[in-house]
Amino acid sequence: MGATMMMSPPTEIPSNIKSRTPSPSGNKIAILLEEGGGDASSSSNKKQIIEIWSNQGQSLQKRIVLPPTLHGKVCANMNEYGSIQWNKQETALVYCAERQPVKSTSFFDTNSEEKGEGRKVVKGGQYTLGIGIDVTTGNVGLIDNVPSSNDDGTTQGGYLLGQPVFTPDGDAVVYTAWDAGSGGSMPKRLGSTYCQQRFGKIYVSSVKLVMQELSSSAKGETKYGGKDEGYECLTQNDVLARSPRFFYSGGNDSASKLAFLSNPR
């Protein structure tokens, strides 16, 4: 007989818990929470933490403090940019997060090393990054083989990444990339509140090497870019492509299908 799934009664979720993502088998749960910074004015001092609970969410397996130097706020809105996702093997997580904003420099600051560049370094935190985590070592790494990953840090151009999911074998990540200027369809980078029909495409990027590195490195390390190269657009002839999902047939990974929403040209 198979293992019996234990169902917990309904409980109130504390405000510091931003998301709860069960693994495919239901045996593990990834919980994103914030700690510290007791008031709104000290939000910048809050720590973002991912806890891995096993045994149907009864035992704390791992507590991973996300490095603030790698990224900003984690995207945890399933209706827009997606949330934390497991791989099928339940050994890794992927999510998207805001890039750390570049500090603005006054145009008239004569002491700045970036003299004369104060008009172009204002960025905000709207750009998003793909992040991978090995749940055993707790290592966190940047997925940098994505569209427009090496932009100049300004508000001009780029893509917004979101809705990441692992491929069935766990060696790649499929995600949505919304045009924020670099794709040629949207010269203005408006927020999703004012531009819900933003042009977007589905891409796939290999993460095999970076995930191998995260699983084999010393515990608690941060990787600023992996060894994987290249990416591929899966929806060249579609616009407004979004929400990729994999569906499995009889437990056979080779028979899995990728489904997504889109509008034809």
XYZ file of C-alpha atoms in Angstrom:
265
model
C 0.000 0.000 0.000
C 1.150 3.537 -0.722
C 1.904 6.131 1.890
C -1.099 7.880 3.396
C -1.242 11.628 2.838
C -1.926 13.434 6.120
C -4.213 16.438 5.778
C -3.823 19.254 8.279
C -6.858 21.296 9.367
C -7.282 24.855 8.037
C -4.973 27.288 9.806
C -4.344 31.003 9.587
C -1.270 31.909 7.516
C 0.914 34.553 9.190
C 1.481 37.752 7.224
C 5.216 37.098 6.938
C 4.582 33.945 4.860
C 4.448 35.027 1.217
C 3.929 31.677 -0.501
C 3.625 27.932 0.144
C 4.490 25.560 -2.693
C 4.030 21.796 -2.269
C 6.312 19.458 -4.187
C 4.846 17.212 -6.926
C 4.474 14.269 -4.525
C 3.140 16.445 -1.714
C 5.846 15.166 0.626
C 7.735 18.484 0.739
C 6.676 22.115 1.003
C 8.707 25.208 0.124
C 7.689 28.218 2.209
C 8.795 31.745 1.360
C 8.762 34.109 4.324
C 10.151 37.443 5.422
C 11.781 38.167 8.759
C 12.990 41.366 10.411
C 12.030 44.954 9.645
C 9.079 45.259 11.958
C 7.585 48.330 10.250
C 7.085 49.531 6.702
C 9.955 51.994 6.952
C 12.429 49.175 7.587
C 11.293 46.890 4.759
C 14.764 47.083 3.221
C 16.136 45.285 6.287
C 13.868 42.283 5.905
C 15.418 38.914 5.209
C 13.867 36.632 2.613
C 13.993 32.995 3.639
C 12.899 29.758 1.999
C 12.139 26.894 4.346
C 11.982 23.313 3.072
C 9.609 21.122 5.061
C 9.487 17.357 4.525
C 7.316 14.492 5.818
C 4.138 16.126 4.516
C 5.202 19.467 5.960
C 5.853 18.228 9.495
C 9.664 18.348 9.636
C 11.900 21.314 8.847
C 14.570 20.005 6.477
C 16.363 23.159 5.387
C 16.309 26.873 6.070
C 17.830 28.969 3.272
C 18.472 32.686 3.752
C 18.369 34.246 0.284
C 21.415 36.453 -0.381
C 20.347 40.124 -0.661
C 23.367 40.841 -2.861
C 22.078 38.477 -5.566
C 18.567 39.824 -6.057
C 15.749 41.878 -4.588
C 12.194 40.882 -3.775
C 11.091 37.399 -4.815
C 8.120 37.259 -7.172
C 5.341 35.367 -5.406
C 2.257 36.330 -7.408
C 0.905 33.360 -9.354
C -1.424 35.664 -11.310
C 1.457 37.597 -12.891
C 5.079 36.517 -12.616
C 4.576 33.113 -11.057
C 6.035 31.798 -7.832
C 8.510 29.224 -6.548
C 8.408 25.957 -8.515
C 9.824 22.497 -7.799
C 11.499 20.180 -10.250
C 9.910 16.757 -10.665
C 12.789 15.120 -8.774
C 12.104 17.402 -5.773
C 15.788 18.324 -5.451
C 15.688 21.906 -6.719
C 13.607 25.070 -6.871
C 13.360 27.856 -9.419
C 11.862 31.316 -9.009
C 12.088 34.838 -10.362
C 13.062 37.901 -8.384
C 13.625 41.591 -8.935
C 17.095 42.777 -9.718
C 18.709 44.929 -7.106
C 18.117 48.572 -8.055
C 21.149 50.514 -9.133
C 21.806 53.462 -6.846
C 20.891 56.737 -8.485
C 23.623 59.316 -8.867
C 22.953 63.020 -9.067
C 23.843 64.633 -12.367
C 25.494 67.434 -10.412
C 27.501 65.162 -8.094
C 31.084 66.097 -8.926
C 32.482 63.498 -6.522
C 30.820 60.569 -8.247
C 32.919 58.131 -10.238
C 30.057 58.055 -12.708
C 30.142 61.798 -13.379
C 27.696 62.764 -16.078
C 25.920 59.418 -15.927
C 23.362 60.316 -13.276
C 20.585 60.441 -15.858
C 20.922 56.802 -16.890
C 21.471 54.740 -13.734
C 17.967 55.066 -12.312
C 16.524 51.624 -12.696
C 14.067 50.666 -9.986
C 13.504 46.976 -9.354
C 11.240 46.016 -12.224
C 13.672 43.775 -14.100
C 13.488 40.172 -13.009
C 16.051 37.391 -12.760
C 15.841 33.602 -12.821
C 17.204 31.949 -9.675
C 17.880 28.275 -8.947
C 18.267 26.595 -5.545
C 19.535 23.153 -4.572
C 17.380 22.144 -1.611
C 20.008 19.767 -0.171
C 22.993 22.119 -0.037
C 20.981 25.329 0.161
C 23.147 26.893 -2.546
C 21.572 29.672 -4.594
C 22.592 30.503 -8.166
C 21.753 32.933 -10.940
C 20.418 31.636 -14.250
C 22.070 34.115 -16.590
C 21.655 32.461 -20.009
C 18.385 34.285 -20.642
C 17.284 37.060 -23.045
C 18.923 40.413 -22.350
C 20.713 39.177 -19.231
C 23.657 41.525 -19.758
C 21.840 44.837 -20.180
C 23.448 48.081 -19.074
C 21.318 48.496 -15.963
C 19.164 51.315 -17.294
C 15.442 51.655 -17.914
C 15.981 51.217 -21.661
C 15.353 47.768 -23.128
C 15.379 44.404 -21.503
C 12.855 41.701 -20.700
C 10.751 40.839 -17.695
C 11.097 37.164 -16.790
C 8.491 35.159 -14.950
C 6.396 31.998 -14.620
C 9.396 29.610 -14.602
C 8.908 25.833 -14.602
C 11.411 22.994 -14.818
C 11.360 20.604 -17.755
C 10.505 16.999 -16.758
C 14.184 15.951 -16.662
C 15.134 18.985 -14.538
C 17.898 20.013 -16.939
C 16.209 23.149 -18.284
C 13.759 25.862 -17.297
C 10.853 27.108 -19.423
C 9.663 30.639 -18.690
C 7.859 33.680 -20.034
C 9.830 36.729 -21.157
C 7.787 39.906 -21.584
C 9.147 42.519 -23.949
C 10.360 45.566 -22.030
C 12.015 47.250 -24.968
C 14.606 44.812 -26.290
C 12.128 42.738 -28.276
C 11.182 45.569 -30.590
C 7.444 45.396 -29.904
C 7.215 47.543 -26.769
C 9.423 50.655 -26.877
C 8.034 51.825 -23.537
C 8.484 49.769 -20.388
C 5.126 50.137 -18.632
C 4.171 48.179 -15.544
C 1.773 45.239 -15.771
C -0.936 47.316 -14.068
C -1.168 49.564 -17.122
C -0.141 47.090 -19.823
C -1.589 43.643 -19.181
C -1.417 42.724 -22.881
C 2.352 43.148 -23.100
C 4.028 41.145 -25.858
C 5.660 38.020 -24.493
C 7.223 34.766 -25.645
C 8.060 31.399 -24.111
C 11.758 30.578 -23.806
C 13.777 27.612 -22.584
C 17.238 27.813 -20.996
C 19.495 24.974 -19.946
C 20.292 24.850 -16.211
C 22.040 21.477 -16.151
C 25.511 22.787 -15.385
C 24.524 25.457 -12.884
C 22.344 22.999 -10.948
C 25.171 20.448 -10.924
C 27.445 23.140 -9.555
C 24.950 24.091 -6.859
C 24.528 20.475 -5.773
C 28.263 19.738 -5.622
C 29.594 22.982 -4.120
C 30.089 23.638 -0.432
C 26.912 24.357 1.476
C 25.672 27.923 1.652
C 27.425 29.219 -1.459
C 26.065 31.809 -3.885
C 26.754 31.587 -7.613
C 26.630 34.767 -9.701
C 26.088 33.071 -13.027
C 26.453 29.504 -14.194
C 28.234 27.750 -17.029
C 25.183 27.061 -19.175
C 24.969 28.913 -22.459
C 22.247 29.858 -24.896
C 18.470 29.889 -24.855
C 15.728 29.135 -27.358
C 12.428 30.826 -28.138
C 9.616 28.263 -28.379
C 6.916 30.632 -29.665
C 8.399 32.547 -32.588
C 5.033 32.827 -34.357
C 2.950 33.762 -31.320
C 2.398 36.955 -29.373
C 1.202 37.310 -25.785
C 2.529 33.813 -25.034
C 2.478 33.048 -21.316
C 1.766 30.553 -18.502
C 3.832 27.486 -19.543
C 2.906 24.163 -17.913
C 4.053 20.569 -18.376
C 1.582 17.707 -18.409
C 2.726 14.132 -17.845
C 1.307 10.984 -19.423
C 1.517 7.786 -17.412
C 4.665 8.853 -15.584
C 6.649 8.847 -18.829
C 8.762 11.997 -19.102
C 9.324 11.502 -22.818
C 5.565 11.648 -23.369
C 5.130 14.898 -21.450
C 3.556 17.874 -23.218
C 4.127 21.601 -22.828
C 0.982 23.713 -22.753
C 0.732 27.501 -22.670
C -1.573 30.373 -23.518
C -0.927 32.567 -26.553
C -2.383 34.632 -29.338
C -1.327 34.068 -32.972
C 0.143 36.884 -35.015
